[in-house]
Short mmCIF file of C-alpha atoms in Angstrom, two decimals:
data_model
loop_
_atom_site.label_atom_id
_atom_site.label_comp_id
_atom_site.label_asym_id
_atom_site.label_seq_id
_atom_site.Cartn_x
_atom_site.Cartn_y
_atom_site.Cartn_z
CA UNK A 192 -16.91 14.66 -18.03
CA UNK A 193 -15.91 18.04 -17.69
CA UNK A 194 -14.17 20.33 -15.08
CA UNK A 195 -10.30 19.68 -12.96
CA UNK A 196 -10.34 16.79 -11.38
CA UNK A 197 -9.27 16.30 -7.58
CA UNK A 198 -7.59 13.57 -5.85
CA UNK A 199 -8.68 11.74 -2.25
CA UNK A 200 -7.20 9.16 -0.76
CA UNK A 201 -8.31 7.29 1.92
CA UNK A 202 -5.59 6.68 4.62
CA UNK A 203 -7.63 5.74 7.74
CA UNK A 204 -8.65 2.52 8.73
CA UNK A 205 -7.29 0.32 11.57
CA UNK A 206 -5.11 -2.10 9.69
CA UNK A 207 -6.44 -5.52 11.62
CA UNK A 208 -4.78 -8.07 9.06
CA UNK A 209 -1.44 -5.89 9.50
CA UNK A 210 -1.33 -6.43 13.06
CA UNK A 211 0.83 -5.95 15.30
CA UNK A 212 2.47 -3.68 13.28
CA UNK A 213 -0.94 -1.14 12.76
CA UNK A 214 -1.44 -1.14 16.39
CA UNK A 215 1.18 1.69 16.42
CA UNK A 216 2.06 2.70 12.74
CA UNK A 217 -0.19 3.48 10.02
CA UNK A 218 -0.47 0.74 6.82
CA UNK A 219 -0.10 2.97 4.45
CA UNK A 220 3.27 3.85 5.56
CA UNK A 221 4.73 0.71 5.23
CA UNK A 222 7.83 1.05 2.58
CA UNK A 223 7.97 -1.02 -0.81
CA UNK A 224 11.64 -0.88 -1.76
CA UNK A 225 11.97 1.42 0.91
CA UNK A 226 9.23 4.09 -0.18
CA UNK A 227 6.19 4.11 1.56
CA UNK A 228 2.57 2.50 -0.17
CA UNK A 229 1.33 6.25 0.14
CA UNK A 230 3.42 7.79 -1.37
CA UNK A 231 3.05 5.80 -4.63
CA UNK A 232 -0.73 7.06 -4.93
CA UNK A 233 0.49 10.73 -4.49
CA UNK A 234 2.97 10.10 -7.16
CA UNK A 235 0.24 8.20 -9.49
CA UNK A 236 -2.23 11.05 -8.99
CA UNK A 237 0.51 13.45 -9.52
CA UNK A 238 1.78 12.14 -12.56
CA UNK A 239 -1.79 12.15 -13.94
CA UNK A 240 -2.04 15.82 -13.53
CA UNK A 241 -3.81 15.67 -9.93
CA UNK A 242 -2.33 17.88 -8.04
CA UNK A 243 -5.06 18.77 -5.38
CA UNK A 244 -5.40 15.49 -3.10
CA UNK A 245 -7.13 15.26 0.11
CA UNK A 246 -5.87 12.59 2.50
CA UNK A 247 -8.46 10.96 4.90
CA UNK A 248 -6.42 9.91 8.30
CA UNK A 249 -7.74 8.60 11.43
CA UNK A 250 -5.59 7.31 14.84
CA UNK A 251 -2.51 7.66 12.59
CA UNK A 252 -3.38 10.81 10.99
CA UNK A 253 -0.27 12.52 12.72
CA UNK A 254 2.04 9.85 11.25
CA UNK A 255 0.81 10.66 7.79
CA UNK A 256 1.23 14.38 8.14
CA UNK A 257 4.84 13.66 9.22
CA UNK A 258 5.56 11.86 6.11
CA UNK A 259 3.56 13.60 3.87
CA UNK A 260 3.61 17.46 4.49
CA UNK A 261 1.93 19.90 3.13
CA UNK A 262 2.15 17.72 -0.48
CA UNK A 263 4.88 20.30 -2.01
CA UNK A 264 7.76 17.28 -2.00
CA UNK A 265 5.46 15.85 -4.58
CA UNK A 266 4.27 18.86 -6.64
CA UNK A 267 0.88 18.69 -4.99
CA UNK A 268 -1.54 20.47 -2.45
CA UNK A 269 -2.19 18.65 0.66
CA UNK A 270 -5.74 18.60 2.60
CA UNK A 271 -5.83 16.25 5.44
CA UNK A 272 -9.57 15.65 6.57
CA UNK A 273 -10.06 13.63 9.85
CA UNK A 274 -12.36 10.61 9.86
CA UNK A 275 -13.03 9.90 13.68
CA UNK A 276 -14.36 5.98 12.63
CA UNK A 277 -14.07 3.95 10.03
CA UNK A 278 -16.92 3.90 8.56
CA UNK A 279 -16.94 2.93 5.37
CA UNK A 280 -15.44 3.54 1.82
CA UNK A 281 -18.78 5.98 0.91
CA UNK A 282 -18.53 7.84 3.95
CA UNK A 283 -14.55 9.02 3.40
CA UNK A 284 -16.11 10.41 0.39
CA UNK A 285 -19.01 11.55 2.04
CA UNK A 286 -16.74 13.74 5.23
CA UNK A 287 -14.67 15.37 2.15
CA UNK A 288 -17.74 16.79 0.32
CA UNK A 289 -16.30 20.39 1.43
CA UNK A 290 -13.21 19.71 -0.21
CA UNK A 291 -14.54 18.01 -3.65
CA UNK A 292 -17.73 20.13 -4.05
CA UNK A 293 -18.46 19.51 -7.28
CA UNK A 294 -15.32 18.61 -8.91
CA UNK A 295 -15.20 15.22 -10.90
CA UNK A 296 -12.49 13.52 -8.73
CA UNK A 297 -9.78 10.27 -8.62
CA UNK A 298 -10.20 8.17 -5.31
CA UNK A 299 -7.47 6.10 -4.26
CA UNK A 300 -7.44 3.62 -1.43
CA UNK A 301 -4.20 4.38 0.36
CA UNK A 302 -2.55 0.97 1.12
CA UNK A 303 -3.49 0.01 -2.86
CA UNK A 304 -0.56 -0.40 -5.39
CA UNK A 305 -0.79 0.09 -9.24
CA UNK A 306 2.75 -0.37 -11.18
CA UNK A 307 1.69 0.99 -14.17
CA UNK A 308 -0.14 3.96 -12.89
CA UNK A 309 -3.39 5.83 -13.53
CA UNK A 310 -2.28 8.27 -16.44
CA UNK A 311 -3.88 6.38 -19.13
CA UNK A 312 -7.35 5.65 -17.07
CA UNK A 313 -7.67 9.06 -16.15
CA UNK A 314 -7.16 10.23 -19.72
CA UNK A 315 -10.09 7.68 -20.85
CA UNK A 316 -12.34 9.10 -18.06
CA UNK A 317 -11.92 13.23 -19.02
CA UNK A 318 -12.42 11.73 -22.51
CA UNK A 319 -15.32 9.69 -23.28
CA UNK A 320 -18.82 10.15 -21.54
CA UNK A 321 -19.20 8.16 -18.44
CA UNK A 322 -20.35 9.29 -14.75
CA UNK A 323 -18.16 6.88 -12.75
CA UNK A 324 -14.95 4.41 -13.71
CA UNK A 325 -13.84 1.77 -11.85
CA UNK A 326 -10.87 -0.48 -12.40
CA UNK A 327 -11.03 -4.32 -12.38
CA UNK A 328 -8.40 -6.79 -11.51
CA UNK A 329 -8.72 -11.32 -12.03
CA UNK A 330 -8.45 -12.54 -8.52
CA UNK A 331 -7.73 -15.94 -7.23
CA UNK A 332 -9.77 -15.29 -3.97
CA UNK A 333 -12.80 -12.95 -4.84
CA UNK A 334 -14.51 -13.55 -2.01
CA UNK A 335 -12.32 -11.42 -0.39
CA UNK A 336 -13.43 -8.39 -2.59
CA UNK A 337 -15.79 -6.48 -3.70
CA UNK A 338 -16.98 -7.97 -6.56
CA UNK A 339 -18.45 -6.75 -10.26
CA UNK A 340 -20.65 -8.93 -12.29
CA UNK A 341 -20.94 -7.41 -16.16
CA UNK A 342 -23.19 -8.68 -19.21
CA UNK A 343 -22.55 -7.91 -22.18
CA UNK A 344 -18.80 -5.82 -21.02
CA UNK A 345 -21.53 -3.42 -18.91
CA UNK A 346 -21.26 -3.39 -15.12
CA UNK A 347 -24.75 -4.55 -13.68
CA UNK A 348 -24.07 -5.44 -10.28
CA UNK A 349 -21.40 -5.00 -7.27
CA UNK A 350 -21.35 -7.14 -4.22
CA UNK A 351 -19.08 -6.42 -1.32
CA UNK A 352 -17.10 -9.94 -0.49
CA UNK A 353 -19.88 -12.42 -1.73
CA UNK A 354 -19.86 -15.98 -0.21
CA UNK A 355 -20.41 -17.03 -3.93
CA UNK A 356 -18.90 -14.75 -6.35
CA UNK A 357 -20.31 -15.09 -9.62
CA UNK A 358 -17.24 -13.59 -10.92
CA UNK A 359 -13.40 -13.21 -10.30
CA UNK A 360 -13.37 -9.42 -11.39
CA UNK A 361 -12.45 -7.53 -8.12
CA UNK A 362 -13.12 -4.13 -7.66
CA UNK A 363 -9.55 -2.43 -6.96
CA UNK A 364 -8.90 0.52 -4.85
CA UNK A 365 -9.04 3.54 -7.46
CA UNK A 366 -12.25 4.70 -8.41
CA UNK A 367 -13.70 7.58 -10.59
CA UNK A 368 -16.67 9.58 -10.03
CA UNK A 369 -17.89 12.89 -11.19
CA UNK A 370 -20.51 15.12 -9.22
CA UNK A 371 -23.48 12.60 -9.51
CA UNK A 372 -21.73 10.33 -6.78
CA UNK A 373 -23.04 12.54 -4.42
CA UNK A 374 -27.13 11.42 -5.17
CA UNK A 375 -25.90 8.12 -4.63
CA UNK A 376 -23.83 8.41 -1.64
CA UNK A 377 -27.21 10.15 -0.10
CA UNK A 378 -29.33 7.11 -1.05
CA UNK A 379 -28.06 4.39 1.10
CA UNK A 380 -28.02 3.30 4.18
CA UNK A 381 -25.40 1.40 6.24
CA UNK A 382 -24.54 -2.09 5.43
CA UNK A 383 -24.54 -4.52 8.09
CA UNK A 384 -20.93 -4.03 9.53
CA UNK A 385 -22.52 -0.60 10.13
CA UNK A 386 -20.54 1.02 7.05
CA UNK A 387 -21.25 3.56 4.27
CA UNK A 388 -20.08 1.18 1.41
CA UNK A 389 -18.74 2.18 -1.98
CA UNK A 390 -20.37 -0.93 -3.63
CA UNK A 391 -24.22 0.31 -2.78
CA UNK A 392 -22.88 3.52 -3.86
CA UNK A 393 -21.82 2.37 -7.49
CA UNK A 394 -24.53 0.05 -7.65
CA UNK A 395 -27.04 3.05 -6.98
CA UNK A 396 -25.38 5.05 -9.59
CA UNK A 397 -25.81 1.78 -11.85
CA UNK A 398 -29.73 1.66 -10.50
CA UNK A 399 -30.68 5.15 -11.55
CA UNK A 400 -28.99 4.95 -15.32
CA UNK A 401 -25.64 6.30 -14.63
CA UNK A 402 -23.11 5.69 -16.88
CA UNK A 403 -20.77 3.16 -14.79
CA UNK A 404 -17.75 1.86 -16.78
CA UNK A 405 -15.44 -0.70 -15.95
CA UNK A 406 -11.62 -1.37 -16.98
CA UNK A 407 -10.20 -4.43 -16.53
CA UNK A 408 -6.51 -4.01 -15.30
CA UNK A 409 -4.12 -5.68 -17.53
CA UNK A 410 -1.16 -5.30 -15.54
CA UNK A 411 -0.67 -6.25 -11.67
CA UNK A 412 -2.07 -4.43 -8.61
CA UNK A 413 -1.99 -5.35 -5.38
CA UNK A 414 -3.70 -4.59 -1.57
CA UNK A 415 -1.43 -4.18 0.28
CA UNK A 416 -3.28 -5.71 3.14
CA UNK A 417 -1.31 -8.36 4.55
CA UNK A 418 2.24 -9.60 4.91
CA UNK A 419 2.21 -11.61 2.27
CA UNK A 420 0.88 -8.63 -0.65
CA UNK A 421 3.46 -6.51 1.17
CA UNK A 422 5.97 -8.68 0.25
CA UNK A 423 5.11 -9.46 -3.23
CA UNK A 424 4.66 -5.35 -3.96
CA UNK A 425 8.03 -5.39 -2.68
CA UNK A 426 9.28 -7.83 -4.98
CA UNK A 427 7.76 -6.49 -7.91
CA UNK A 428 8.81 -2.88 -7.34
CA UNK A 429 12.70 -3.98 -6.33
CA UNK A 430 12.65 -5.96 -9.92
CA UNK A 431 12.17 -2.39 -11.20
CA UNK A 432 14.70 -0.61 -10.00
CA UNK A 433 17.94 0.79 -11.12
CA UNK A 434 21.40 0.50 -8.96
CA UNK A 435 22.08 3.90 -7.59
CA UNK A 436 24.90 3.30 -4.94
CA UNK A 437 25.37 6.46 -2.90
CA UNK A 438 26.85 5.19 0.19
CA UNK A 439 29.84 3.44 0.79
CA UNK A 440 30.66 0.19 0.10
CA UNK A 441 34.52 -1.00 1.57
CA UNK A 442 36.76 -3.51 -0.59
CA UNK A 443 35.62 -6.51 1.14
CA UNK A 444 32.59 -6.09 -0.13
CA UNK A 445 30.31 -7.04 -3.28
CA UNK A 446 27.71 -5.82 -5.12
CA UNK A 447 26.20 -7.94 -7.21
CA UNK A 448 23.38 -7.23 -9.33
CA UNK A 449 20.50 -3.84 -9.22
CA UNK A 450 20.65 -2.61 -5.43
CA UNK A 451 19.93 0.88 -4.43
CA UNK A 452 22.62 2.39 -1.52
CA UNK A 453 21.23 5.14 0.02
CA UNK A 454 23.43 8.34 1.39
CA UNK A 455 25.11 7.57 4.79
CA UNK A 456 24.47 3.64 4.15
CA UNK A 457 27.95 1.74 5.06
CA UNK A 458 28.61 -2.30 3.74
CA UNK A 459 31.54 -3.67 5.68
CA UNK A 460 32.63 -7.04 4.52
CA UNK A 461 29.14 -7.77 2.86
CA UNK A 462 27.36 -8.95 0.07
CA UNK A 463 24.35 -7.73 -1.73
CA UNK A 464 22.71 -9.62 -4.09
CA UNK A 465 20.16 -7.71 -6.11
CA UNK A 466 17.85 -6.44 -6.87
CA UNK A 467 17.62 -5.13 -3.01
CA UNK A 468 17.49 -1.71 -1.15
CA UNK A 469 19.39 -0.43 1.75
CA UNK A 470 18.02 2.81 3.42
CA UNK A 471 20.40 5.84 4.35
CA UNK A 472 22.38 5.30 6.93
CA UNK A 473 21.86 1.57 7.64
CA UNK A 474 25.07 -0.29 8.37
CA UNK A 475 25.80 -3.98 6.85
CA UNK A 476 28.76 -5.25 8.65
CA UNK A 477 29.87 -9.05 8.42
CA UNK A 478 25.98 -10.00 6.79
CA UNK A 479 24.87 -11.28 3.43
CA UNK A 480 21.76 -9.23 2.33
CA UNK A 481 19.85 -11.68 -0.92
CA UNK A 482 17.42 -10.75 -3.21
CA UNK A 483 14.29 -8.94 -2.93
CA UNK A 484 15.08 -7.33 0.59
CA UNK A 485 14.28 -4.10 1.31
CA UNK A 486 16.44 -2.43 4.43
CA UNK A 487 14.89 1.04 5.36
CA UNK A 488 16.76 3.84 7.08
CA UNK A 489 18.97 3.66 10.15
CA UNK A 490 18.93 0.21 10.44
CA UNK A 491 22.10 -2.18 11.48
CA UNK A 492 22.80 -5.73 10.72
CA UNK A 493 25.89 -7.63 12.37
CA UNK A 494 27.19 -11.15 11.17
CA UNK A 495 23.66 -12.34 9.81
CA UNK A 496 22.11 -13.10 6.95
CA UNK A 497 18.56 -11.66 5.50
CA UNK A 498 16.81 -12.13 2.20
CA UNK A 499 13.11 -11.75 0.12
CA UNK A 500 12.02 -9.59 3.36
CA UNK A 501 10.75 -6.01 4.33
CA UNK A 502 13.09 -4.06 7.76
CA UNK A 503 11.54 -1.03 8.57
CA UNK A 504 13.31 1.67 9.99
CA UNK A 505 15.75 1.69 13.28
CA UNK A 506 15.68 -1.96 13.96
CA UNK A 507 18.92 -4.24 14.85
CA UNK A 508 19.36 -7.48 13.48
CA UNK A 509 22.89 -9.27 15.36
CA UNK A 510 24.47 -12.64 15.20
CA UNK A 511 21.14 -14.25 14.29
CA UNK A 512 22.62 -17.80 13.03
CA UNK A 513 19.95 -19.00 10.49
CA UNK A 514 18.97 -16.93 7.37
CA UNK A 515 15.91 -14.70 7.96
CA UNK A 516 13.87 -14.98 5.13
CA UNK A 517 9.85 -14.57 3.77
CA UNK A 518 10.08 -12.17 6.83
CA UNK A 519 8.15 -8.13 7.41
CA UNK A 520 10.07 -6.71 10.71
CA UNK A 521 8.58 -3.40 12.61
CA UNK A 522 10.08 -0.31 13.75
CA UNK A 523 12.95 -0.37 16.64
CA UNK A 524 12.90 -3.96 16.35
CA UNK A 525 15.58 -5.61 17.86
CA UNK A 526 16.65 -9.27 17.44
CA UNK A 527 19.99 -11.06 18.73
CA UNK A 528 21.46 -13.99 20.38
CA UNK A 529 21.77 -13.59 23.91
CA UNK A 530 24.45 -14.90 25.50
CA UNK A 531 23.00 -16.10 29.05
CA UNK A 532 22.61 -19.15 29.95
CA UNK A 533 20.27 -21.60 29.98
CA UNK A 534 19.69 -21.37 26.00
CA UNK A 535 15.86 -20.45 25.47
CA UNK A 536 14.07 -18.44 23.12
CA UNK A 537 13.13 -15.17 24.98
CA UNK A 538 9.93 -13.64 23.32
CA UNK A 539 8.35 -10.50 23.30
CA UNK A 540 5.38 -10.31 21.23
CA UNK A 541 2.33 -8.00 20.39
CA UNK A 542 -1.19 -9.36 19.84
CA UNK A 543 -1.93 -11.53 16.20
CA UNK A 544 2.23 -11.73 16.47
CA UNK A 545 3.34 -14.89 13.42
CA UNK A 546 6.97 -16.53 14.53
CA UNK A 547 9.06 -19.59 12.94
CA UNK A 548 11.38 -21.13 15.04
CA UNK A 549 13.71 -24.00 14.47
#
């Protein structure tokens, strides 16, 4: 494989098994340890010497320019190229043939997290002699997948979320291809949800005697699909961090164990219990914050307690009596104790909405 590779990374989609909280923000902005998923595949391409990405955005698209610029915060160059559907893995790659031409390039689905990054995978596809590279992972659930069957360690056939896997190797979201994906992507048609899928593509490739080779992952990745993968990334990536307390912290307070103060953040007769991170200029006043919570910027929390959960930014949790736990709260989410009388729960919800209540 010869020639610069480029990055793309797909960043559209509608998010369904995020909902509510896709029906107004984009997925891949959703913070682990209070950075968003997106910005860890800029960094992994990055790192790896990619510094030309193209981002694919959709309904969100302006979101993701927000957050992302023109790519210069990261060390890269920044093309944003608009996909009016989804329509399929294949045919993100497909709308950015003017910006890939013929460039051997580094796909990278945007709400997908690697901990150990890409630098060695990308070194072993410049190096040896294969057309295409994707990257395995065990699942518990392949059905959910896209799945790779191999004989004798050689990929001979992909299925996109089989009723009866033959295997539990799932196809993860980063993908390597060099010029030839572009004979493939031209070959097939549309599956039956009506989408241009990257499976048929690979399995073309694999058809006509490309060389397809498959790594299998040895450490974790995750999709960062659903609340509960959200959660987990977050875990893993708060078990990772260093304490780095840059906000203020008065003597009524503890610290205990790795947490992560940003600038402007105030704790006011609180406790932090690592590892956990609290986003500039959230205040903690009166609340217990536990382990593997993630508190993103401008945020308050009066006289409650909060713990193994994701807050994104602006939201207000007061004088909430029970802990919160196992919990992902939205934007400019507010939740209290009112008050008024008679004592009832008042609600307001968004569609595919999940609530506990004692």
């Amino acid at each position: 494989m010869t020639g610069k590779l480029k990055g793309l990374i797909l960043s559209g989609g509608k998010g369904t098994r995020l909902r509510p909280f896709t029906y107004t923000g984009a997925k891949q902005l959703v913070p682990l340890a209070n950075k968003p998923v997106l910005f860890y595949a800029i960094e992994d391409l990055v790192e790896a010497g990619i510094t030309e990405i193209g981002i694919i955005i959709g309904d969100t698209g302006d979101q993701v320019k927000a957050a992302v610029g023109d790519g210069s915060r990261f060390g890269a160059q920044i093309t944003y190229i608009y996909q009016d559907e989804p329509r399929g893995l294949a045919h993100g790659v497909k709308i950015a043939r003017s910006f890939l031409g013929d460039s051997p390039f580094v796909m990278f689905l945007g709400d997908n997290f690697i901990r150990d990054g890409i630098v060695p995978l990308v070194e072993q596809f410049q190096g040896d002699d294969i057309n295409t590279m994707i990257i395995l992972s065990e699942v518990e659930r392949p059905q959910d997948f896209g799945v790779a069957e191999l004989a004798d360690g050689r990929v001979v056939r992909l299925v996109e979320k089989p009723k009866e896997p033959k295997s539990n190797l799932a196809v993860t979201g980063i993908y390597m291809f060099d010029s030839n994906v572009w004979e493939a992507i031209d070959c097939i048609q549309p599956s039956a949800r009506g989408e241009l899928e990257i499976t048929d593509t690979i399995q073309c490739l694999i058809d006509k005697g490309f060389k397809v080779h498959a790594h299998l992952l040895k450490g974790w990745w995750i999709d960062t699909g659903k609340m509960e993968d959200i959660l987990e990334a977050n875990r893993l990536v708060l078990e990772t961090i260093e304490s780095r307390i840059e906000g203020t912290v008065d003597q009524h307070s503890k610290i205990i164990g790795k947490v992560v103060l940003e600038k402007g953040a105030e704790v006011i007769n609180s406790v932090i219990r690592g590892p956990a991170a609290i986003g500039e200029g959230t205040r903690l006043i009166n609340s217990y914050v536990g382990p593997y919570s993630s508190i993103y910027h401008h945020c308050v929390v009066i006289s409650s307690e909060i713990e193994h959960s994701v807050v994104l930014e602006n939201s207000r949790i007061e004088s909430v009596d029970h802990r919160i736990e196992d919990s992902l709260i939205g934007r400019n989410v507010e939740i209290g104790k009112s008050p008024m009388k008679p004592k009832a729960y008042k609600l307001v919800l968004g569609d595919y909405s999940k609530v506990g209540l004692l």
